[in-house]
């Protein structure tokens, strides 16, 4: 039958179902295929903390949102155009993020009496007219999946597990995407169980054919490739990029990578990823606790490896004392905090940016540590690389801040050429002549890295205050003050070494929107939109949070107003006010969710 | 070859000349209280080191916090004074990164069994080739005299004026329970035995746990005198040796016999029992090791001192190196270009 083909610039789709329905997998498959056809994209997985929350309940709903287009895409989309809902709970939870007039594709079979009741519906929304402002397609996905697999003799359980691929097939048809990449993936994934290859492929194709033949879908959409910079791309998540950035730094520096880590959401995927790459000599150590995670990393660094530990807020809190030790010992360790909602256990699977002050200040006494943050999933690669570089050059712990949104989100990434990566050239001290453990490099103030195994350099270090130069234990009052200032000066000097901050938009104007970390895409989209409307607004995104780049003050003074959107109660605002004595306006959101760009646009409208 | 291997490739793997104990004395003033048992432990370690045939530059002493943890400052090797309780975790990271080093941990009953108990049990079960010297003085010295996790029930200290209501740990049982592959007990006031046990530990391939009874003459003076002083030692300590029967007493006239699983003291002179009835120690016998370690908490039995348990099992760091070696053999040395381009990629023109 003949169907209309409509062109769209951008679309946002949300797949939602029970946490056991495979929605994350479905979303990820749609993402890879969409990347392959050349769209720009951004994704937002949104899953419950419980691994298998009771089926059918609203708190067990797992969602995956993808925003893709033929133009530049910087966020996973504020509102979705299409909602795929596998059951009533998924509909209930996600309806509020569907545009008026948006498309609902619902698994009719999931809307049985039991599930309706579990989701708190009095009557079936697919039938009672309550969804009249949307285009509703109720499809018997479960039954159609059963039909497609009737002759294979599979158990009901296995058949049920395939139904997400029916939904995926329908979406591939609706948005004119090829099936081949997913079929290839199925073949790889189920290599050992041919009957699952057959089942999943059949169901995927059945979903696609259903779109093609059935009367209910009148329109098909096309989203042309985006004008991305030429080159070879891949899709990458934040945690993957972070892991690879660390490996890249290990390759470039010639040092082995050691990861000491205790599993914690949403950081564990970095541990999983690094554990795969043994042929890069990566040593991953799943420690007995968070403290052993960082102290083992300190031990490894002391021995001449790149010591890394990965964690999230509560784990970060546990590592605090060891961070102080790393400051005192002046050893290069990278501590990655993939922030999540807090305090305490908080919202383990939800995003937040509320560990900034903890990173900058959260230790006993004066214990300065450089802090840098990743803006987007792909940016995690460079941020991790840069963290290692700074740690080695300045002999200091470095804190890398990412968050659940950046860590789990994915975007297309222009693969960098290995040669274009900066060199990292660490040096070990070997000459016993004139060696003192705390005799510093004049330029960087870094102390020598004298690793065990070096003849003639036997020396003792520890957490007690050190005497300047000799490194011997010292309780001398003047020496202590001198060393406190010295450690601060060393971190401050990094500002001379890092690139200047860049404003996106005009260098002067009415309003500067200042952000850090994972809010990059939402702020950029909002500011771009407002600039297109002719507003005097610019965007400054800070990657370096301690120390700030040298020109940050100068930039701030060039604007009449400064707006700081943050997923906390105003932590960057506090730092900016304290350092630059400028008034800042905080736009805060602490819901475990990223900003929608419209929320920032509304605030900009209010201020201009 | 990584940068560490490259840098150290010409470093001697064995001592260039024979060391003496003096070679292991650092230039730092030793600051323990005069008369502290730590002095003897330090002296015996320094005496044993020359026999190990390991160059000083390959030795690292790591500690936590407490009187015992000052130890690394006084050894002229590499030394790392860490934070409270974490020495085993620091040592684990170092040993994984650098299996070529000889890594030692100096800890105490508070550092190792209270705040750092978690790390201690995990290093034991993983079996890294690290030597752990636990100085047990049954008191908190550095914080000036509170009871410790090995202090006896009812102990009166500053923090327990009415007597402690804590049941104490038996360090040997903690180590055995954590499946340490080498478990021993020795005495600060028996230099020969101390040297012997340290040497045995050094030669052992795996985590070696040594409990050293150490006298804190300031806050818990004489806690172990029954076991260390001439008058009482012989009748209250049984020195256990591999494949030898458990005999003790000034006249070597008593022995330990098993009745069921329960050890008891028997006389070798009253004609009822002979040497043939006694327990013959076997360092490789897991069940026996628990029975021997348990003897410490049974009244009227002598304290077992010596190597309680010593078996070989796979080393954590060696297993990790093996996996890395195999991965490289199978997949080739990691290639960054290949990694970044792995899986699905696409080209935009
Ligand atoms: S307080 Fe006790 S253990 Fe500490 S140094 Fe003094 S005597 Fe030794």
Short mmCIF file of C-alpha atoms in Angstrom, two decimals, chain A residues 213-596:
data_model
loop_
_atom_site.label_atom_id
_atom_site.label_comp_id
_atom_site.label_asym_id
_atom_site.label_seq_id
_atom_site.Cartn_x
_atom_site.Cartn_y
_atom_site.Cartn_z
CA UNK A 213 1.12 -3.53 5.52
CA UNK A 214 -1.27 -2.43 8.19
CA UNK A 215 -3.76 0.32 7.67
CA UNK A 216 -3.16 2.07 10.93
CA UNK A 217 0.06 3.84 10.04
CA UNK A 218 -0.61 6.25 7.23
CA UNK A 219 2.63 8.18 7.38
CA UNK A 220 6.27 7.31 7.41
CA UNK A 221 9.02 9.73 8.34
CA UNK A 222 12.42 10.45 7.03
CA UNK A 223 15.17 12.25 8.92
CA UNK A 224 18.02 13.12 6.61
CA UNK A 225 21.67 12.80 7.73
CA UNK A 226 23.03 15.70 9.75
CA UNK A 227 25.84 17.90 8.39
CA UNK A 228 28.45 16.52 10.76
CA UNK A 229 32.15 17.22 10.33
CA UNK A 230 33.63 14.74 7.86
CA UNK A 231 35.44 11.77 9.30
CA UNK A 232 34.91 8.40 10.89
CA UNK A 233 32.36 8.28 13.65
CA UNK A 234 31.17 5.90 16.29
CA UNK A 235 28.54 6.03 18.96
CA UNK A 236 29.92 6.20 22.47
CA UNK A 237 28.59 6.44 26.02
CA UNK A 238 30.19 8.59 28.68
CA UNK A 239 31.51 5.72 30.75
CA UNK A 240 32.98 4.00 27.70
CA UNK A 241 34.65 7.20 26.59
CA UNK A 242 36.05 7.74 30.07
CA UNK A 243 37.53 4.25 30.16
CA UNK A 244 39.07 4.68 26.73
CA UNK A 245 40.47 8.08 27.64
CA UNK A 246 42.31 6.44 30.53
CA UNK A 247 43.64 3.71 28.24
CA UNK A 248 44.76 6.33 25.73
CA UNK A 249 46.65 8.16 28.49
CA UNK A 250 48.29 4.90 29.50
CA UNK A 251 49.39 4.20 25.93
CA UNK A 252 50.68 7.74 25.42
CA UNK A 253 52.57 7.86 28.70
CA UNK A 254 54.00 4.35 28.59
CA UNK A 255 52.68 3.74 32.10
CA UNK A 256 50.45 0.86 33.11
CA UNK A 257 46.91 1.71 34.12
CA UNK A 258 45.70 0.47 37.51
CA UNK A 259 42.06 0.78 38.49
CA UNK A 260 41.05 0.11 42.09
CA UNK A 261 37.29 0.26 42.31
CA UNK A 262 34.29 -0.89 44.27
CA UNK A 263 31.10 -1.43 42.23
CA UNK A 264 28.66 1.48 42.50
CA UNK A 265 25.95 2.87 40.24
CA UNK A 266 26.44 4.68 37.87
CA UNK A 267 30.22 4.20 37.78
CA UNK A 268 30.51 0.40 37.53
CA UNK A 269 30.50 0.35 33.74
CA UNK A 270 33.95 1.95 33.75
CA UNK A 271 35.23 -0.98 35.82
CA UNK A 272 33.51 -3.41 33.43
CA UNK A 273 34.94 -1.71 30.36
CA UNK A 274 38.50 -1.49 31.66
CA UNK A 275 38.41 -5.12 32.80
CA UNK A 276 38.02 -6.17 29.17
CA UNK A 277 41.25 -4.59 27.97
CA UNK A 278 43.90 -6.77 29.52
CA UNK A 279 45.99 -6.67 26.36
CA UNK A 280 46.62 -2.99 27.16
CA UNK A 281 48.09 -4.28 30.45
CA UNK A 282 45.24 -2.62 32.31
CA UNK A 283 45.09 -3.99 35.83
CA UNK A 284 41.64 -3.78 37.35
CA UNK A 285 41.23 -4.58 41.00
CA UNK A 286 37.73 -4.96 42.41
CA UNK A 287 38.46 -3.82 45.92
CA UNK A 288 36.77 -4.85 49.17
CA UNK A 289 35.44 -1.34 49.68
CA UNK A 290 35.68 2.24 48.45
CA UNK A 291 38.59 2.99 50.75
CA UNK A 292 40.60 0.08 49.39
CA UNK A 293 39.65 1.28 45.90
CA UNK A 294 41.49 4.55 46.35
CA UNK A 295 44.26 3.38 48.67
CA UNK A 296 45.20 0.57 46.29
CA UNK A 297 45.30 3.17 43.50
CA UNK A 298 47.61 5.30 45.65
CA UNK A 299 49.81 2.25 46.23
CA UNK A 300 49.94 1.58 42.50
CA UNK A 301 50.81 5.20 41.71
CA UNK A 302 53.53 5.12 44.31
CA UNK A 303 54.93 2.16 42.36
CA UNK A 304 54.87 4.00 39.03
CA UNK A 305 51.47 3.17 37.54
CA UNK A 306 48.61 5.51 36.69
CA UNK A 307 46.42 4.88 39.74
CA UNK A 308 42.74 5.45 39.13
CA UNK A 309 39.63 4.92 41.20
CA UNK A 310 36.04 5.29 40.06
CA UNK A 311 33.00 5.91 42.21
CA UNK A 312 29.87 7.92 42.87
CA UNK A 313 28.85 10.30 45.68
CA UNK A 314 28.60 7.97 48.70
CA UNK A 315 31.82 6.25 47.65
CA UNK A 316 33.47 9.61 47.21
CA UNK A 317 32.60 10.43 50.79
CA UNK A 318 34.36 7.25 51.92
CA UNK A 319 37.49 8.12 49.97
CA UNK A 320 37.91 11.50 51.61
CA UNK A 321 40.65 10.61 54.06
CA UNK A 322 42.68 8.87 51.38
CA UNK A 323 42.35 11.94 49.15
CA UNK A 324 44.04 13.91 51.90
CA UNK A 325 46.80 11.31 51.97
CA UNK A 326 47.27 11.65 48.21
CA UNK A 327 47.54 15.43 48.64
CA UNK A 328 50.18 14.98 51.33
CA UNK A 329 52.13 12.33 49.43
CA UNK A 330 51.78 14.25 46.18
CA UNK A 331 51.22 11.15 44.07
CA UNK A 332 49.33 11.14 40.77
CA UNK A 333 45.93 9.52 41.22
CA UNK A 334 42.77 10.15 39.22
CA UNK A 335 39.49 9.93 41.11
CA UNK A 336 36.40 9.77 38.93
CA UNK A 337 33.12 10.69 40.61
CA UNK A 338 30.13 9.81 38.44
CA UNK A 339 27.65 11.92 40.35
CA UNK A 340 24.14 10.76 41.21
CA UNK A 341 21.26 12.07 43.26
CA UNK A 342 22.04 12.35 46.96
CA UNK A 343 22.70 12.78 49.85
CA UNK A 344 23.33 9.31 51.27
CA UNK A 345 22.08 6.57 48.95
CA UNK A 346 19.79 9.17 47.40
CA UNK A 347 18.74 8.42 43.83
CA UNK A 348 21.33 5.92 42.60
CA UNK A 349 20.18 5.81 38.98
CA UNK A 350 19.32 9.49 38.61
CA UNK A 351 21.58 12.35 37.71
CA UNK A 352 22.68 15.35 39.78
CA UNK A 353 25.60 17.79 39.96
CA UNK A 354 25.67 18.32 43.68
CA UNK A 355 29.16 17.01 44.47
CA UNK A 356 31.00 20.07 43.17
CA UNK A 357 31.73 21.65 46.53
CA UNK A 358 32.63 18.23 47.89
CA UNK A 359 35.18 17.87 45.09
CA UNK A 360 36.65 21.31 45.54
CA UNK A 361 36.57 21.58 49.33
CA UNK A 362 35.34 18.36 50.90
CA UNK A 363 38.36 17.30 52.94
CA UNK A 364 39.75 18.01 56.36
CA UNK A 365 42.19 20.90 56.51
CA UNK A 366 43.67 22.65 53.46
CA UNK A 367 43.77 19.94 50.82
CA UNK A 368 43.61 21.46 47.34
CA UNK A 369 42.90 19.11 44.45
CA UNK A 370 42.40 20.02 40.79
CA UNK A 371 38.85 19.34 39.61
CA UNK A 372 37.72 18.97 36.01
CA UNK A 373 34.36 18.00 34.57
CA UNK A 374 33.09 16.27 31.46
CA UNK A 375 30.46 18.10 29.39
CA UNK A 376 29.10 15.35 27.17
CA UNK A 377 29.50 11.59 26.75
CA UNK A 378 32.25 11.87 24.15
CA UNK A 379 33.96 14.64 26.10
CA UNK A 380 34.64 12.08 28.85
CA UNK A 381 37.45 10.76 26.66
CA UNK A 382 39.36 14.02 26.61
CA UNK A 383 38.52 14.80 30.21
CA UNK A 384 39.95 11.49 31.38
CA UNK A 385 43.04 11.96 29.22
CA UNK A 386 43.53 15.49 30.55
CA UNK A 387 43.09 14.34 34.16
CA UNK A 388 45.91 11.84 33.81
CA UNK A 389 48.08 14.40 32.10
CA UNK A 390 47.65 16.96 34.88
CA UNK A 391 48.05 14.35 37.63
CA UNK A 392 51.38 13.18 36.20
CA UNK A 393 52.75 16.59 35.40
CA UNK A 394 51.90 18.13 38.77
CA UNK A 395 52.19 15.00 40.91
CA UNK A 396 48.77 15.50 42.39
CA UNK A 397 45.46 13.71 42.77
CA UNK A 398 42.90 14.98 40.25
CA UNK A 399 39.14 14.71 40.62
CA UNK A 400 37.15 14.09 37.46
CA UNK A 401 33.45 14.86 37.70
CA UNK A 402 30.96 13.18 35.42
CA UNK A 403 27.34 12.37 36.20
CA UNK A 404 24.74 9.69 35.55
CA UNK A 405 23.34 11.57 32.59
CA UNK A 406 26.70 11.99 30.86
CA UNK A 407 27.86 8.49 31.87
CA UNK A 408 24.89 6.60 30.43
CA UNK A 409 24.07 8.96 27.57
CA UNK A 410 25.45 8.31 24.10
CA UNK A 411 26.34 10.51 21.15
CA UNK A 412 28.14 10.17 17.83
CA UNK A 413 31.85 10.77 18.23
CA UNK A 414 34.31 11.82 15.59
CA UNK A 415 37.05 9.30 16.35
CA UNK A 416 40.29 11.20 17.04
CA UNK A 417 43.47 10.10 15.37
CA UNK A 418 45.92 8.68 17.87
CA UNK A 419 48.64 11.01 16.61
CA UNK A 420 46.55 14.06 17.35
CA UNK A 421 46.46 13.22 21.06
CA UNK A 422 48.87 15.30 23.12
CA UNK A 423 52.03 13.67 24.41
CA UNK A 424 52.36 12.70 28.03
CA UNK A 425 55.96 12.34 29.07
CA UNK A 426 56.31 11.40 32.72
CA UNK A 427 59.78 11.05 34.21
CA UNK A 428 60.99 8.97 37.09
CA UNK A 429 63.81 10.26 39.21
CA UNK A 430 66.80 7.94 39.01
CA UNK A 431 69.79 10.05 40.00
CA UNK A 432 70.63 9.73 43.71
CA UNK A 433 72.88 12.80 43.44
CA UNK A 434 71.05 15.70 45.10
CA UNK A 435 67.85 13.71 45.49
CA UNK A 436 65.32 14.88 48.05
CA UNK A 437 61.77 13.52 48.02
CA UNK A 438 60.22 17.00 48.35
CA UNK A 439 62.65 19.05 46.30
CA UNK A 440 60.33 20.58 43.72
CA UNK A 441 60.43 21.33 40.04
CA UNK A 442 60.74 25.10 39.80
CA UNK A 443 58.12 25.47 37.16
CA UNK A 444 55.39 23.04 38.17
CA UNK A 445 56.30 22.74 41.86
CA UNK A 446 55.91 18.98 41.39
CA UNK A 447 58.06 16.75 43.57
CA UNK A 448 60.11 13.98 41.98
CA UNK A 449 58.52 10.61 41.29
CA UNK A 450 61.02 8.22 42.85
CA UNK A 451 59.62 4.73 42.55
CA UNK A 452 60.64 1.74 44.63
CA UNK A 453 63.14 -0.35 42.75
CA UNK A 454 65.42 2.59 42.03
CA UNK A 455 68.87 2.03 43.56
CA UNK A 456 70.02 4.75 45.91
CA UNK A 457 66.68 6.55 46.24
CA UNK A 458 65.37 4.64 49.25
CA UNK A 459 63.30 7.12 51.23
CA UNK A 460 60.26 7.33 53.48
CA UNK A 461 57.06 9.25 52.89
CA UNK A 462 53.73 9.37 54.67
CA UNK A 463 50.74 11.32 55.84
CA UNK A 464 52.57 13.29 58.53
CA UNK A 465 53.56 16.83 57.61
CA UNK A 466 56.71 16.94 55.57
CA UNK A 467 59.69 19.13 55.90
CA UNK A 468 60.18 21.21 52.77
CA UNK A 469 62.77 19.57 50.48
CA UNK A 470 63.86 16.65 52.72
CA UNK A 471 60.40 15.21 53.19
CA UNK A 472 61.27 14.25 56.77
CA UNK A 473 58.51 14.38 59.35
CA UNK A 474 58.26 17.92 60.67
CA UNK A 475 56.12 19.55 63.34
CA UNK A 476 57.72 22.92 62.84
CA UNK A 477 54.99 25.64 62.78
CA UNK A 478 56.58 27.77 60.06
CA UNK A 479 57.30 24.76 57.90
CA UNK A 480 53.67 23.60 58.16
CA UNK A 481 52.33 26.94 57.00
CA UNK A 482 54.90 27.02 54.24
CA UNK A 483 53.89 23.56 53.04
CA UNK A 484 50.17 24.33 53.19
CA UNK A 485 50.78 27.34 50.98
CA UNK A 486 53.11 25.37 48.74
CA UNK A 487 50.50 22.68 48.05
CA UNK A 488 47.96 25.38 47.26
CA UNK A 489 50.40 27.22 45.01
CA UNK A 490 51.11 24.06 43.07
CA UNK A 491 47.45 23.55 42.26
CA UNK A 492 46.96 27.25 41.48
CA UNK A 493 49.80 27.10 38.96
CA UNK A 494 47.82 24.72 36.82
CA UNK A 495 45.83 27.76 35.69
CA UNK A 496 48.90 28.91 33.75
CA UNK A 497 49.03 25.63 31.90
CA UNK A 498 45.46 25.04 30.74
CA UNK A 499 43.79 26.63 27.71
CA UNK A 500 41.80 29.83 28.21
CA UNK A 501 38.04 29.61 28.60
CA UNK A 502 36.04 30.20 25.42
CA UNK A 503 32.72 32.00 25.25
CA UNK A 504 30.18 30.68 22.75
CA UNK A 505 28.50 33.74 21.31
CA UNK A 506 29.45 37.40 21.81
CA UNK A 507 32.25 38.29 24.20
CA UNK A 508 30.16 41.07 25.78
CA UNK A 509 26.49 41.45 26.34
CA UNK A 510 23.45 41.47 28.55
CA UNK A 511 23.51 37.92 29.79
CA UNK A 512 26.10 35.20 30.17
CA UNK A 513 24.86 31.71 30.95
CA UNK A 514 27.60 29.86 32.85
CA UNK A 515 27.45 26.12 33.27
CA UNK A 516 29.68 23.16 34.01
CA UNK A 517 29.54 19.44 33.29
CA UNK A 518 26.54 17.65 31.88
CA UNK A 519 24.30 20.71 31.45
CA UNK A 520 26.31 21.65 28.36
CA UNK A 521 23.80 20.44 25.75
CA UNK A 522 20.73 21.96 27.40
CA UNK A 523 22.41 25.35 27.90
CA UNK A 524 23.85 25.38 24.40
CA UNK A 525 20.48 24.59 22.85
CA UNK A 526 18.76 27.27 24.92
CA UNK A 527 21.36 29.94 24.19
CA UNK A 528 21.47 29.07 20.46
CA UNK A 529 17.69 29.36 20.27
CA UNK A 530 17.66 32.71 22.02
CA UNK A 531 20.51 34.05 19.92
CA UNK A 532 18.56 33.12 16.81
CA UNK A 533 15.80 35.32 18.22
CA UNK A 534 18.37 38.11 18.39
CA UNK A 535 18.89 38.14 22.16
CA UNK A 536 22.15 39.31 23.70
CA UNK A 537 23.08 36.12 25.44
CA UNK A 538 26.24 34.02 25.44
CA UNK A 539 27.36 30.72 26.91
CA UNK A 540 30.43 29.91 28.99
CA UNK A 541 30.94 26.31 29.97
CA UNK A 542 33.60 25.59 32.56
CA UNK A 543 35.56 22.37 32.27
CA UNK A 544 38.17 23.38 34.84
CA UNK A 545 36.58 23.99 38.23
CA UNK A 546 39.71 24.08 40.34
CA UNK A 547 41.61 26.12 39.49
CA UNK A 548 39.42 28.21 37.18
CA UNK A 549 40.95 29.25 33.88
CA UNK A 550 42.82 32.55 34.06
CA UNK A 551 40.41 34.57 31.95
CA UNK A 552 37.16 33.54 33.65
CA UNK A 553 36.93 36.73 35.74
CA UNK A 554 37.55 38.92 32.74
CA UNK A 555 34.77 37.16 30.82
CA UNK A 556 32.29 37.46 33.69
CA UNK A 557 32.92 41.21 34.03
CA UNK A 558 31.94 41.72 30.38
CA UNK A 559 28.29 40.84 30.97
CA UNK A 560 25.52 42.69 32.76
CA UNK A 561 23.99 39.56 34.23
CA UNK A 562 25.23 36.08 34.93
CA UNK A 563 22.88 33.12 34.99
CA UNK A 564 24.15 29.83 36.39
CA UNK A 565 21.89 26.83 35.73
CA UNK A 566 22.91 23.87 37.90
CA UNK A 567 21.49 20.54 39.03
CA UNK A 568 22.10 21.54 42.65
CA UNK A 569 21.21 24.50 44.85
CA UNK A 570 23.84 26.81 43.37
CA UNK A 571 27.28 25.39 44.02
CA UNK A 572 29.11 26.87 41.03
CA UNK A 573 27.38 30.16 41.81
CA UNK A 574 28.96 30.10 45.26
CA UNK A 575 32.42 29.46 43.83
CA UNK A 576 32.09 32.24 41.26
CA UNK A 577 30.77 34.75 43.77
CA UNK A 578 33.50 33.91 46.25
CA UNK A 579 36.30 34.18 43.75
CA UNK A 580 35.15 37.00 41.47
CA UNK A 581 32.75 38.95 43.73
CA UNK A 582 30.13 39.02 41.00
CA UNK A 583 26.40 38.68 41.56
CA UNK A 584 25.11 35.53 39.93
CA UNK A 585 21.58 34.32 39.37
CA UNK A 586 21.10 30.64 40.10
CA UNK A 587 18.69 28.49 38.14
CA UNK A 588 18.54 25.35 40.13
CA UNK A 589 16.91 21.99 39.48
CA UNK A 590 17.29 19.00 41.78
CA UNK A 591 14.86 16.37 40.54
CA UNK A 592 17.29 13.69 39.48
CA UNK A 593 16.65 14.80 35.90
CA UNK A 594 18.68 16.88 33.47
CA UNK A 595 17.58 20.36 32.44
CA UNK A 596 15.17 20.75 29.59
#
